[in-house]
Short mmCIF file of N, CA and C in Angstrom, two decimals:
data_model
loop_
_atom_site.label_atom_id
_atom_site.label_comp_id
_atom_site.label_asym_id
_atom_site.label_seq_id
_atom_site.Cartn_x
_atom_site.Cartn_y
_atom_site.Cartn_z
N ILE Q 1 278.04 202.41 119.37
CA ILE Q 1 278.16 200.95 119.48
C ILE Q 1 277.18 200.43 120.54
N TYR Q 2 277.17 201.08 121.68
CA TYR Q 2 276.29 200.61 122.77
C TYR Q 2 274.82 200.73 122.37
N ALA Q 3 274.48 201.82 121.68
CA ALA Q 3 273.08 202.02 121.28
C ALA Q 3 272.65 200.90 120.34
N LYS Q 4 273.52 200.55 119.38
CA LYS Q 4 273.17 199.49 118.43
C LYS Q 4 273.04 198.16 119.16
N LEU Q 5 273.96 197.90 120.08
CA LEU Q 5 273.93 196.65 120.84
C LEU Q 5 272.65 196.58 121.66
N ASP Q 6 272.31 197.70 122.29
CA ASP Q 6 271.10 197.74 123.12
C ASP Q 6 269.87 197.45 122.26
N ALA Q 7 269.84 198.03 121.06
CA ALA Q 7 268.70 197.79 120.15
C ALA Q 7 268.66 196.32 119.76
N ASP Q 8 269.81 195.73 119.48
CA ASP Q 8 269.86 194.31 119.11
C ASP Q 8 269.31 193.45 120.23
N VAL Q 9 269.75 193.71 121.44
CA VAL Q 9 269.29 192.93 122.59
C VAL Q 9 267.80 193.10 122.78
N ARG Q 10 267.32 194.33 122.60
CA ARG Q 10 265.89 194.60 122.79
C ARG Q 10 265.07 193.83 121.77
N VAL Q 11 265.52 193.83 120.51
CA VAL Q 11 264.80 193.10 119.46
C VAL Q 11 264.81 191.61 119.75
N ARG Q 12 265.96 191.10 120.18
CA ARG Q 12 266.08 189.66 120.47
C ARG Q 12 265.15 189.28 121.62
N LEU Q 13 265.15 190.08 122.67
CA LEU Q 13 264.28 189.80 123.82
C LEU Q 13 262.82 189.87 123.40
N ASP Q 14 262.49 190.86 122.56
CA ASP Q 14 261.10 191.01 122.11
C ASP Q 14 260.66 189.75 121.37
N LYS Q 15 261.53 189.21 120.52
CA LYS Q 15 261.18 187.99 119.77
C LYS Q 15 261.02 186.82 120.72
N GLU Q 16 261.90 186.73 121.71
CA GLU Q 16 261.81 185.62 122.67
C GLU Q 16 260.52 185.73 123.47
N VAL Q 17 260.15 186.94 123.86
CA VAL Q 17 258.91 187.14 124.62
C VAL Q 17 257.71 186.74 123.77
N GLN Q 18 257.71 187.14 122.50
CA GLN Q 18 256.61 186.78 121.61
C GLN Q 18 256.51 185.27 121.48
N THR Q 19 257.66 184.60 121.39
CA THR Q 19 257.65 183.14 121.28
C THR Q 19 257.09 182.52 122.55
N LEU Q 20 257.50 183.05 123.70
CA LEU Q 20 256.99 182.53 124.97
C LEU Q 20 255.48 182.71 125.06
N ILE Q 21 255.00 183.86 124.64
CA ILE Q 21 253.56 184.13 124.69
C ILE Q 21 252.82 183.14 123.79
N GLN Q 22 253.40 182.85 122.63
CA GLN Q 22 252.75 181.92 121.71
C GLN Q 22 252.74 180.51 122.30
N GLN Q 23 253.82 180.14 122.99
CA GLN Q 23 253.92 178.79 123.54
C GLN Q 23 253.11 178.66 124.83
N ASN Q 24 253.07 179.74 125.62
CA ASN Q 24 252.36 179.68 126.90
C ASN Q 24 251.39 180.85 127.04
N PRO Q 25 250.30 180.84 126.32
CA PRO Q 25 249.35 181.96 126.38
C PRO Q 25 248.71 182.09 127.75
N ASN Q 26 248.70 181.03 128.54
CA ASN Q 26 248.05 181.06 129.85
C ASN Q 26 248.80 181.96 130.83
N LEU Q 27 250.12 182.08 130.65
CA LEU Q 27 250.92 182.87 131.59
C LEU Q 27 250.57 184.35 131.49
N PHE Q 28 250.12 184.77 130.32
CA PHE Q 28 249.80 186.18 130.13
C PHE Q 28 248.31 186.31 129.89
#
């Protein structure tokens, strides 16, 4: 259960980071 949850959180964070990079390319 924890492994699946961790993977879910990781995927969600990855998508959020990609969105942030797209919105604010200057920060990276």
